[in-house]
Short mmCIF file of C-alpha atoms and ligand atoms in Angstrom, two decimals:
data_model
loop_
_atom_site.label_atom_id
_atom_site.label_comp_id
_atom_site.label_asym_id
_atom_site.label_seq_id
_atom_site.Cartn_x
_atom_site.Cartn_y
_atom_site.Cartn_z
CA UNK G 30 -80.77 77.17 256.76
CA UNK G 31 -80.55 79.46 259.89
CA UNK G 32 -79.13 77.46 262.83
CA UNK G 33 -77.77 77.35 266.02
CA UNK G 34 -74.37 78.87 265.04
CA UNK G 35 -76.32 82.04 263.40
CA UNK G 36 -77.41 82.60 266.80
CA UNK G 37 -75.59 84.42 269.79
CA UNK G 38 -76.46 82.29 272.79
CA UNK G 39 -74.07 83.79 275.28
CA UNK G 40 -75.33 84.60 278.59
CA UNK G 41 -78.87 84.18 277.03
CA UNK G 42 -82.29 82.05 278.26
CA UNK G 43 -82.31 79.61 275.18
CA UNK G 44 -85.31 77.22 274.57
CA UNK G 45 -84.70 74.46 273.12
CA UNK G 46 -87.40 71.75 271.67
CA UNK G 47 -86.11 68.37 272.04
CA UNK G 48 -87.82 65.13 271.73
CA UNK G 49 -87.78 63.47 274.71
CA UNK G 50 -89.99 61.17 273.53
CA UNK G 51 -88.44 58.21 275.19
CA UNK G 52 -90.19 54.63 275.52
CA UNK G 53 -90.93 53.98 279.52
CA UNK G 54 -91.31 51.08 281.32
CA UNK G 55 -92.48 51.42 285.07
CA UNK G 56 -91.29 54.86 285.01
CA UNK G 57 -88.12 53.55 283.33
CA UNK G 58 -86.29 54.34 280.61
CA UNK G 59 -85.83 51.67 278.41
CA UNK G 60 -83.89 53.08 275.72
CA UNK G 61 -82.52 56.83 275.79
CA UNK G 62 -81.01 56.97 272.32
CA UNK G 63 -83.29 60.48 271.90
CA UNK G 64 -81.54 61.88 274.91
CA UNK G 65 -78.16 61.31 274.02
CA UNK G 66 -78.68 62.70 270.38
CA UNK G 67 -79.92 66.20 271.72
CA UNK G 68 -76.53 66.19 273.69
CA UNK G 69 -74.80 67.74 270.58
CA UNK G 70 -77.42 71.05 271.15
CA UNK G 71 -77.36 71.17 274.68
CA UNK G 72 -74.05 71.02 275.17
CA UNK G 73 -73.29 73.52 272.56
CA UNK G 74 -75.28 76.03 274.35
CA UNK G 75 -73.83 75.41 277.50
CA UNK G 76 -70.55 75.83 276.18
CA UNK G 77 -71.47 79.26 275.31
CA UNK G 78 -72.83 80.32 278.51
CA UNK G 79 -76.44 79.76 277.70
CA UNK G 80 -78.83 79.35 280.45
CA UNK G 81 -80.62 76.23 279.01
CA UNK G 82 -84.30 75.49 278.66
CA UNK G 83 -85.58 72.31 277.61
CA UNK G 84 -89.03 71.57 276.36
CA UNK G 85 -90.20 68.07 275.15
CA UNK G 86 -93.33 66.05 274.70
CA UNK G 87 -93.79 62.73 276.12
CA UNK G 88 -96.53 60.24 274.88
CA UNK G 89 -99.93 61.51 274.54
CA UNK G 90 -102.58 63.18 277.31
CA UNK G 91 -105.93 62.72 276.60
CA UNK G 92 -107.10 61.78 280.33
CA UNK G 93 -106.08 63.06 283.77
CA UNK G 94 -104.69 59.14 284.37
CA UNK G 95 -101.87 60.11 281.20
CA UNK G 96 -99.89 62.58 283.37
CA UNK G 97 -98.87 60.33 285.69
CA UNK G 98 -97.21 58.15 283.20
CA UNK G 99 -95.66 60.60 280.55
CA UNK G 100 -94.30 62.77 283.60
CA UNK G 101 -90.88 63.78 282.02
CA UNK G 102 -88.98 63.69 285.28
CA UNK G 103 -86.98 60.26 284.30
CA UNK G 104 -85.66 62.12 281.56
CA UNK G 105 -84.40 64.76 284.07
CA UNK G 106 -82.75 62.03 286.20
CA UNK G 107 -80.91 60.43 282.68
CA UNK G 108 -79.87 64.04 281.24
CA UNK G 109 -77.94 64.59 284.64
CA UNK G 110 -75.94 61.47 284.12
CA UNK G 111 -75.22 61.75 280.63
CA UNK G 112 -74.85 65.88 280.81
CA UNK G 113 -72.42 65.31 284.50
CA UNK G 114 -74.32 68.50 285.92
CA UNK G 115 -77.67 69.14 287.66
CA UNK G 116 -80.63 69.39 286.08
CA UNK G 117 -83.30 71.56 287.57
CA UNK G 118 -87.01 70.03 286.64
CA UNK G 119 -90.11 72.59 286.65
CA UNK G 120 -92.97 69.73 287.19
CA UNK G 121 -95.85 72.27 285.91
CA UNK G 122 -95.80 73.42 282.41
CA UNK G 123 -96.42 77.25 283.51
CA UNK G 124 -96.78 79.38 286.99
CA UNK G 125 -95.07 81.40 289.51
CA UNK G 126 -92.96 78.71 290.44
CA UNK G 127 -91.78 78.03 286.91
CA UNK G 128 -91.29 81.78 286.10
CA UNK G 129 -88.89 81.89 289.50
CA UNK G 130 -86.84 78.87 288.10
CA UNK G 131 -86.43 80.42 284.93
CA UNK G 132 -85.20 84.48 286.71
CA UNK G 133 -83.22 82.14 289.04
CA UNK G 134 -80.86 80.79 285.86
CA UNK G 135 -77.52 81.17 285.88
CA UNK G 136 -75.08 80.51 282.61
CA UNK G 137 -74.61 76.53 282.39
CA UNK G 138 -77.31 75.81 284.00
CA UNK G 139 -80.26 74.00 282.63
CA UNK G 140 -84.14 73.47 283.43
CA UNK G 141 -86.47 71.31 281.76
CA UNK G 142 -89.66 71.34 281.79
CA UNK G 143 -92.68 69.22 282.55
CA UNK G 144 -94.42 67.44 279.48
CA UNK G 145 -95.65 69.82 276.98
CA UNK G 146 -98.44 67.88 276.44
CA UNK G 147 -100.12 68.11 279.81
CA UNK G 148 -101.26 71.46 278.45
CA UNK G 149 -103.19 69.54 276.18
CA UNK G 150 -105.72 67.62 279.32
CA UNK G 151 -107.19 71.70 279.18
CA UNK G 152 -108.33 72.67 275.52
CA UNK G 153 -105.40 70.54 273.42
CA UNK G 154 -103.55 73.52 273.97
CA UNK G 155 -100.22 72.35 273.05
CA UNK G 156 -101.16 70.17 270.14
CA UNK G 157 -103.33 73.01 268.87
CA UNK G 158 -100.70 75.50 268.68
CA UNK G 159 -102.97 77.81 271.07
CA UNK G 160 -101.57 81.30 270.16
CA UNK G 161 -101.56 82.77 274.32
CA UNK G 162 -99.50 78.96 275.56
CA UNK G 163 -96.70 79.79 272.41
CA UNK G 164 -96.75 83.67 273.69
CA UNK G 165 -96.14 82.80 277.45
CA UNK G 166 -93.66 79.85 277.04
CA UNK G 167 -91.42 82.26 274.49
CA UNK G 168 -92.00 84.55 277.36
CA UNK G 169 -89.47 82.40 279.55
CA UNK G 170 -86.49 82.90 277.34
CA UNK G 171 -84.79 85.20 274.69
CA UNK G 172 -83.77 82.83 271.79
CA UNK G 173 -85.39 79.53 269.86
CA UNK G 174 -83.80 76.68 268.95
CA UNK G 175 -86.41 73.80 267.24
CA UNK G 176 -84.06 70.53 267.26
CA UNK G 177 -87.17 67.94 267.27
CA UNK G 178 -87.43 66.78 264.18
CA UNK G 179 -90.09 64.39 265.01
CA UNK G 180 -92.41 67.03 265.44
CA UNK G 181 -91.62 69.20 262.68
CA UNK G 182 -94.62 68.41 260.60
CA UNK G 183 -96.85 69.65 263.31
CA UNK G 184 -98.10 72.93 264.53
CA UNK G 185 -97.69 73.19 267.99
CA UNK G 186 -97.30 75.56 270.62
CA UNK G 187 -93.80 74.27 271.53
CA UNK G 188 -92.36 74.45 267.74
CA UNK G 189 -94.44 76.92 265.96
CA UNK G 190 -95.85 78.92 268.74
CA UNK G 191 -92.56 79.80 270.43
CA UNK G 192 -90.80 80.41 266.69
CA UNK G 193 -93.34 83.07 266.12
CA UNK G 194 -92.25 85.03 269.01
CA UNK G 195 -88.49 84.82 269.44
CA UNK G 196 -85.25 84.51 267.17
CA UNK G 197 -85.40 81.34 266.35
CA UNK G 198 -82.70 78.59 264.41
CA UNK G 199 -82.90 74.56 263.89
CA UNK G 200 -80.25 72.97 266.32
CA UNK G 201 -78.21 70.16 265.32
CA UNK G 202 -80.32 66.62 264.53
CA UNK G 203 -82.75 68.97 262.56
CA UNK G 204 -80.11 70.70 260.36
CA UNK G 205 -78.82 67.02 260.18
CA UNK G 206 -82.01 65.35 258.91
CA UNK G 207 -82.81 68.61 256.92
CA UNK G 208 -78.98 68.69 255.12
CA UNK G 209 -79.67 65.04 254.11
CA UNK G 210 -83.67 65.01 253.21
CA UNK G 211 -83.01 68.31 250.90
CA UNK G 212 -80.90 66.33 248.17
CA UNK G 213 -84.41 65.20 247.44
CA UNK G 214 -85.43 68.31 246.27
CA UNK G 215 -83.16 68.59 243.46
CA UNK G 216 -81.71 64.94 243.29
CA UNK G 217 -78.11 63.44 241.29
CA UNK G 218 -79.44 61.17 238.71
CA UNK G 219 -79.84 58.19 238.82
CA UNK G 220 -82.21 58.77 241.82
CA UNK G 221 -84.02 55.61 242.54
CA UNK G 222 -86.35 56.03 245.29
CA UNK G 223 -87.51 52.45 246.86
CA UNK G 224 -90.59 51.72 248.48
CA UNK G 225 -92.34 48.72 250.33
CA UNK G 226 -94.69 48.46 253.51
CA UNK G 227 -98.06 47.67 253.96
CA UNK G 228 -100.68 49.96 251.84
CA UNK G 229 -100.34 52.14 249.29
CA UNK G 230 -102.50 54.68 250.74
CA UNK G 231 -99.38 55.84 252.85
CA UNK G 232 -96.83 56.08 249.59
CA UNK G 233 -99.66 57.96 247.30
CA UNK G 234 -98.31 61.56 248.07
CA UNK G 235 -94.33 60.35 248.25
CA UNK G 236 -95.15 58.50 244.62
CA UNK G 237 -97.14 61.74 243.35
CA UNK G 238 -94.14 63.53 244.18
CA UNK G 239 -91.35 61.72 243.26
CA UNK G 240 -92.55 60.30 240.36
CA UNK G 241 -91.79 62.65 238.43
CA UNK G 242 -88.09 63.26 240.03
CA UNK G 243 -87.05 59.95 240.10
CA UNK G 244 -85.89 57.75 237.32
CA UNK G 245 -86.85 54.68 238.85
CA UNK G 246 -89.24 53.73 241.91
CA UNK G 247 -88.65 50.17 242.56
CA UNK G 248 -92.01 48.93 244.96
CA UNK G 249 -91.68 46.08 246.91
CA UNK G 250 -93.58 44.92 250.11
CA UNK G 251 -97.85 43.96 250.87
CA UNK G 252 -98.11 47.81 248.13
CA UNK G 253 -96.57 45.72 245.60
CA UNK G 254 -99.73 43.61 245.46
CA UNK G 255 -102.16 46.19 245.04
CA UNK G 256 -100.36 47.12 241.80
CA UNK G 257 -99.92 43.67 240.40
CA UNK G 258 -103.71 43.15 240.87
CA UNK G 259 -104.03 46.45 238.91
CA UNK G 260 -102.00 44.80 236.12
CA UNK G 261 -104.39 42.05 236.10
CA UNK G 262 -102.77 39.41 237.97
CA UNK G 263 -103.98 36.65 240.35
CA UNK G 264 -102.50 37.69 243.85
CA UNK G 265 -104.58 35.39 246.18
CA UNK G 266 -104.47 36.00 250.11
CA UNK G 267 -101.95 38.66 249.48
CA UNK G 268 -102.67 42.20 251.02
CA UNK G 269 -104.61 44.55 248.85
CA UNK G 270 -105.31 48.01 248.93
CA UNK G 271 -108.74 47.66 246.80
CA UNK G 272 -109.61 51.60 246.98
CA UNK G 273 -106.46 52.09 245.17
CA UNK G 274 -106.49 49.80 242.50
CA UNK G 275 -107.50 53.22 240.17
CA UNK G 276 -104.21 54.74 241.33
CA UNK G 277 -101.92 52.08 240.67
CA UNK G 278 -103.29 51.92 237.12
CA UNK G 279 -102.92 55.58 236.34
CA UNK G 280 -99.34 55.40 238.04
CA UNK G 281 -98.75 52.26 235.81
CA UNK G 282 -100.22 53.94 232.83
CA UNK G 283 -98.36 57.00 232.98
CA UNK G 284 -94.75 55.93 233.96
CA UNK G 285 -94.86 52.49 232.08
CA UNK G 286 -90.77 53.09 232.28
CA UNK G 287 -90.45 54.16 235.54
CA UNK G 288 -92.37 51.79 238.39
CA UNK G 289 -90.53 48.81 238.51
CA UNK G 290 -92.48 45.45 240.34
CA UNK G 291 -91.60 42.14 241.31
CA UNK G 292 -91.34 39.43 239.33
CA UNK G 293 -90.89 36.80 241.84
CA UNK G 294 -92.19 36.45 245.93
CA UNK G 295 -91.88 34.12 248.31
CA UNK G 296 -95.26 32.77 249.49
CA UNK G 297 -97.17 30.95 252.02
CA UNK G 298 -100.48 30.34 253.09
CA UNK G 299 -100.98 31.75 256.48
CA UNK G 300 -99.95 35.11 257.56
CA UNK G 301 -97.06 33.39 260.15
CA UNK G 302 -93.08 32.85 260.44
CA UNK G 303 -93.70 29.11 261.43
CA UNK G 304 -94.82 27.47 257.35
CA UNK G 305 -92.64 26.81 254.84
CA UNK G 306 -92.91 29.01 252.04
CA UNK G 307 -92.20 28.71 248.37
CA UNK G 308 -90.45 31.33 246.04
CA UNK G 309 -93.02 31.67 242.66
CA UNK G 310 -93.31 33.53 239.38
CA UNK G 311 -95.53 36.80 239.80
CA UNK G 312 -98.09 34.77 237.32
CA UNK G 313 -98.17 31.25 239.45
CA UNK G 314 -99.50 33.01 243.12
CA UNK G 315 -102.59 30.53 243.93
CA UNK G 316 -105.94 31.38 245.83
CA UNK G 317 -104.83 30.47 248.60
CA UNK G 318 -101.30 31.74 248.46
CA UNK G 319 -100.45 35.45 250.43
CA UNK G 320 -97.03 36.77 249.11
CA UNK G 321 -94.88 37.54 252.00
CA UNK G 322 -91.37 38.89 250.82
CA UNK G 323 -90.13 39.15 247.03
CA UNK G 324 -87.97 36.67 245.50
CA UNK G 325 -84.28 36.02 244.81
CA UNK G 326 -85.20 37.47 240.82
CA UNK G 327 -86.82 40.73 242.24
CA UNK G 328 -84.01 41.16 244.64
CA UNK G 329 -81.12 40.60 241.42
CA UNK G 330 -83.34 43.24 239.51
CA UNK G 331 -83.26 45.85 242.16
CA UNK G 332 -79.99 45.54 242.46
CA UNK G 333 -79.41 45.84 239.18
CA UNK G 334 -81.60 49.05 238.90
CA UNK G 335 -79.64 50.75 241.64
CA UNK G 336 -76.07 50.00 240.88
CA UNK G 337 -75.48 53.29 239.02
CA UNK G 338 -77.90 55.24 241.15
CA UNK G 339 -76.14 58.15 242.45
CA UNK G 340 -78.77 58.87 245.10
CA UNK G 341 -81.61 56.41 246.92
CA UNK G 342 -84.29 56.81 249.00
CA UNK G 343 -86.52 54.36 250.51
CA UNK G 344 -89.10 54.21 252.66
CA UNK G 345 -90.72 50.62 253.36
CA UNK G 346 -89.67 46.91 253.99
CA UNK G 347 -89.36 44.76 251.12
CA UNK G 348 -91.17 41.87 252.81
CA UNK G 349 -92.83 41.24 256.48
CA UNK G 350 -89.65 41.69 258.25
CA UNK G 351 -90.70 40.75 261.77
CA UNK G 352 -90.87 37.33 260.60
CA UNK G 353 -87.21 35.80 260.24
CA UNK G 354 -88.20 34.02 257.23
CA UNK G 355 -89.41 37.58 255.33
CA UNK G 356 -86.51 39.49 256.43
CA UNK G 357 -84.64 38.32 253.62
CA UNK G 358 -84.67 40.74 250.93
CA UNK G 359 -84.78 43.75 252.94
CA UNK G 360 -81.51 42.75 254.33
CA UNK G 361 -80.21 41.80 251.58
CA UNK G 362 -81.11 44.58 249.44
CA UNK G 363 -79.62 46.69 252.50
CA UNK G 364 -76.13 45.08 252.73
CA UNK G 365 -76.10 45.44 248.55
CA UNK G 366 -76.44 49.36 248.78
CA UNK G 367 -73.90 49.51 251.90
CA UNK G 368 -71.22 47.16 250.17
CA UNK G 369 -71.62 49.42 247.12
CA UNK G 370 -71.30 52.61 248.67
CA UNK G 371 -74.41 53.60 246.91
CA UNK G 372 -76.09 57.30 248.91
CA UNK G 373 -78.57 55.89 250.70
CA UNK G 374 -80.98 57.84 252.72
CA UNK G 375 -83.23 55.82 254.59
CA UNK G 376 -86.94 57.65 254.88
CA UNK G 377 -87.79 56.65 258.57
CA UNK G 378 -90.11 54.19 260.29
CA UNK G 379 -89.66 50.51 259.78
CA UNK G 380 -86.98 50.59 257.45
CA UNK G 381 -84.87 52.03 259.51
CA UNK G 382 -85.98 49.65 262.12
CA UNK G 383 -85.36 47.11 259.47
CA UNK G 384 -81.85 48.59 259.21
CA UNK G 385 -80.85 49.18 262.51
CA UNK G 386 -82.08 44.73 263.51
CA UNK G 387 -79.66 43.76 260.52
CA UNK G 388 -76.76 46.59 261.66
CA UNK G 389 -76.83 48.81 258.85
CA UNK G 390 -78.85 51.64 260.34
CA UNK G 391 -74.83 53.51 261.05
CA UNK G 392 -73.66 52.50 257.69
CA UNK G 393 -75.99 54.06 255.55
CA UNK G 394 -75.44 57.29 254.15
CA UNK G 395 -78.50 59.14 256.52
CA UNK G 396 -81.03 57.11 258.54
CA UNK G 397 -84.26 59.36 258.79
CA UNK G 398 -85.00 59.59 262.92
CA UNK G 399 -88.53 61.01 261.92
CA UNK G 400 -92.25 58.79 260.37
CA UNK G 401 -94.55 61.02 259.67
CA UNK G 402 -92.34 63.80 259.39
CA UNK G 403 -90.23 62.27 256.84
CA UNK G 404 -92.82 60.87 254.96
CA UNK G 405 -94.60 64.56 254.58
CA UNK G 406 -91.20 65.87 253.60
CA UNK G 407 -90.90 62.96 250.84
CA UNK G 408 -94.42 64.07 249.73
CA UNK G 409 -93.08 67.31 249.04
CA UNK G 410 -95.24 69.28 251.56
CA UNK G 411 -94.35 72.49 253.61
CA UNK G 412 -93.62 71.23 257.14
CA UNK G 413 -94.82 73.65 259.61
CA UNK G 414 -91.77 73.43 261.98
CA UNK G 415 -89.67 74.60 259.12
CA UNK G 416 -91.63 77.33 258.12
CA UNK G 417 -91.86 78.70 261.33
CA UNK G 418 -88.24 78.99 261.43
CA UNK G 419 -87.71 79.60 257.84
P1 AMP X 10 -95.08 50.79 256.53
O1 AMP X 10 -95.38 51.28 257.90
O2 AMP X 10 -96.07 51.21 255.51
O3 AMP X 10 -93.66 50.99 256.13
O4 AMP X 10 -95.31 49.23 256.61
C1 AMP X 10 -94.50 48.39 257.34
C2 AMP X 10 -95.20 47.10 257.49
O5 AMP X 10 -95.42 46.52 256.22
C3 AMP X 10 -94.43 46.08 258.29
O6 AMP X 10 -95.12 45.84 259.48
C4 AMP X 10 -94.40 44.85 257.40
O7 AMP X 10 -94.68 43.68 258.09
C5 AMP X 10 -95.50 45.14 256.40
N1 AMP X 10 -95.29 44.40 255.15
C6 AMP X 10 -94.25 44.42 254.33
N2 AMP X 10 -94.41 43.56 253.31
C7 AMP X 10 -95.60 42.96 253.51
C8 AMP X 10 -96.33 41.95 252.80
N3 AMP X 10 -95.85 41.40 251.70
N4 AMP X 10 -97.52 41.57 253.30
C9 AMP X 10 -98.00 42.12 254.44
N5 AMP X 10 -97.37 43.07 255.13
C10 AMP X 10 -96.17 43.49 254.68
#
């Protein structure tokens, strides 16, 4: 993996692709844990004498009134405070003025500029990976370092664009996720891989691919339903994936050994933290019953399944975790693979939202930062960001 370190940055215009993508409040930042974890890269470069330029997206612009609010100057403001330095801030995303910041750059200094994604109010420019927007912004500087890994399933002038036209290396957080996300290729065995959440029609391509990998996949959460209806089973109010009913057999037909279900959830009968719900047998769910979290059994045998497992990987609550009552398992489960010291490599999104409400996102042996990125890498597909730099 070519990064930063393969790269002589001294006294050189570097690029670098963060993700900035902070959440805002009233031009606020309400939480800047993206900011501080590009520190690692920034500062690297400026300790080699790199004149620094940042690049990030913020939110999406479809409409002239988007600018306004995903203008990236807060970030500016937050980077000087964490970074103790000035931070110059180009507010348009190309032009004179722009080019003049950028010949005006001394070693240790750093510019960042405006949104990336306002090119996208002309044309989707960004987002479309226009070929002339990559050309000129790789035009500002003479090396390229990609360390969004957010991104990094997506072609865009920014990532891809740029890559094609300079030297280019992952920085820090990508070579991180990347390190941690390829022991899925060729997994330790036992590799259980875990999976929960709403539909199935999200896990199809990580269960096509890992099917066959894995020893075990252990499903849990509102997928777990579809399947037991594809075994035959009543499963009432519970959430179903009816298009995929077909899959789930197949799945179940093929690997008889390998998916393992619940055999016990906790239901209720409305979709809401304030009922009381019961914990029943897979075979007893009523009409009227919705399964909302798996039971005490299901949480024993998943345990059980991944107590020798040298490597897991899971991607999915176990249960509605927003609801205090549904939490259970997932935290549970969580604190049974951190107390064990079994690898654990969290695949993004909710879980590790899950993770980080219950205090295990830090203990776990890697805590994906990327959804849709993650999930394409679990599915085995060629992520444009890498290629590019590959
Ligand atoms: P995903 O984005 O696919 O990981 O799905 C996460 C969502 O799945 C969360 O919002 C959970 O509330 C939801 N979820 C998990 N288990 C269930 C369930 N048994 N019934 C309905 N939704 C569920």
């Amino acid at each position: 993996m070519k990064t930063l370190l393969d790269l002589d940055v001294n006294n050189k215009k570097v690029i670098i692709r963060c993700d900035f993508n902070v959440p805002l409040k009233d031009g606020k930042i309400t939480d800047d844990t993206r900011i501080v974890a590009a520190l690692p890269t920034i500062k690297y470069c400026l300790d080699n004498n790199a004149k620094v330029i940042l690049l990030s997206h913020l939110g999406r612009v479809k409409e002239e009134a988007d600018l306004a609010k995903n203008d990236l100057s807060p970030v500016a403001e937050r980077l000087s405070e964490l970074l103790e330095q000035d931070i110059l801030f180009s507010t348009e995303t190309r032009g004179q003025e722009l080019e003049d910041a950028v010949q005006m750059l001394q070693p240790k200094d750093v510019l960042l500029i405006q949104n990336t994604r306002y090119e996208d109010l002309d044309g989707n420019k960004e987002s479309s990976n226009d070929e002339e927007l990559g050309a000129y912004w790789a035009s500002l500087g003479d090396v390229f370092i990609n360390d969004a890994f957010g991104t990094i399933h997506r072609a865009h002038a920014s990532n891809c664009g740029i890559a094609s036209h300079l030297p280019s290396a992952f920085g820090f957080l990508i070579e991180k996720e990347l390190t941690a996300l390829s022991e899925l290729d060729n997994p330790e065995h036992p590799f259980v891989v875990i999976l929960g959440g709403a539909k199935v029609s999200d896990k199809i391509g990580v269960i096509e691919n890992l099917v066959t990998k894995a020893d075990k996949i252990l499903i849990g959460g509102g997928m777990a339903f579809t399947f037991l209806k594809a075994k035959g089973l009543e499963i009432g109010k519970s959430l179903l994936d009816e298009e995929n009913i077909e899959f789930c057999k197949k799945v179940l037909t093929d690997y008889p050994d390998k998916i393992v279900l619940p055999i016990d959830v906790a239901v209720t009968n409305e979709y809401t933290d304030d009922e009381e719900y019961r914990t029943k047998s897979i075979e007893e769910i009523a009409t009227d019953e919705m399964g909302l979290d798996i039971g005490p059994k299901t949480e024993e045998l998943f345990e059980k399944e991944t107590a020798s497992a040298k490597i897991v990987v899971w991607n999915g609550p176990l249960g509605v975790y927003e609801f205090s009552k549904y939490k259970k398992h997932t935290d549970k489960l969580l604190a049974y693979l951190v107390n064990n010291n079994i690898k654990t490599i969290l695949g993004g999104g909710d879980i590790v939202a899950a993770a980080a409400n219950a205090g295990y996102k830090d203990k776990v042996y890697h805590a994906s930062t990327g959804g849709g990125a993650t999930l394409e890498y679990m599915e085995g597909k060629k992520l444009p960001g890498i290629e590019a730099i590959k």
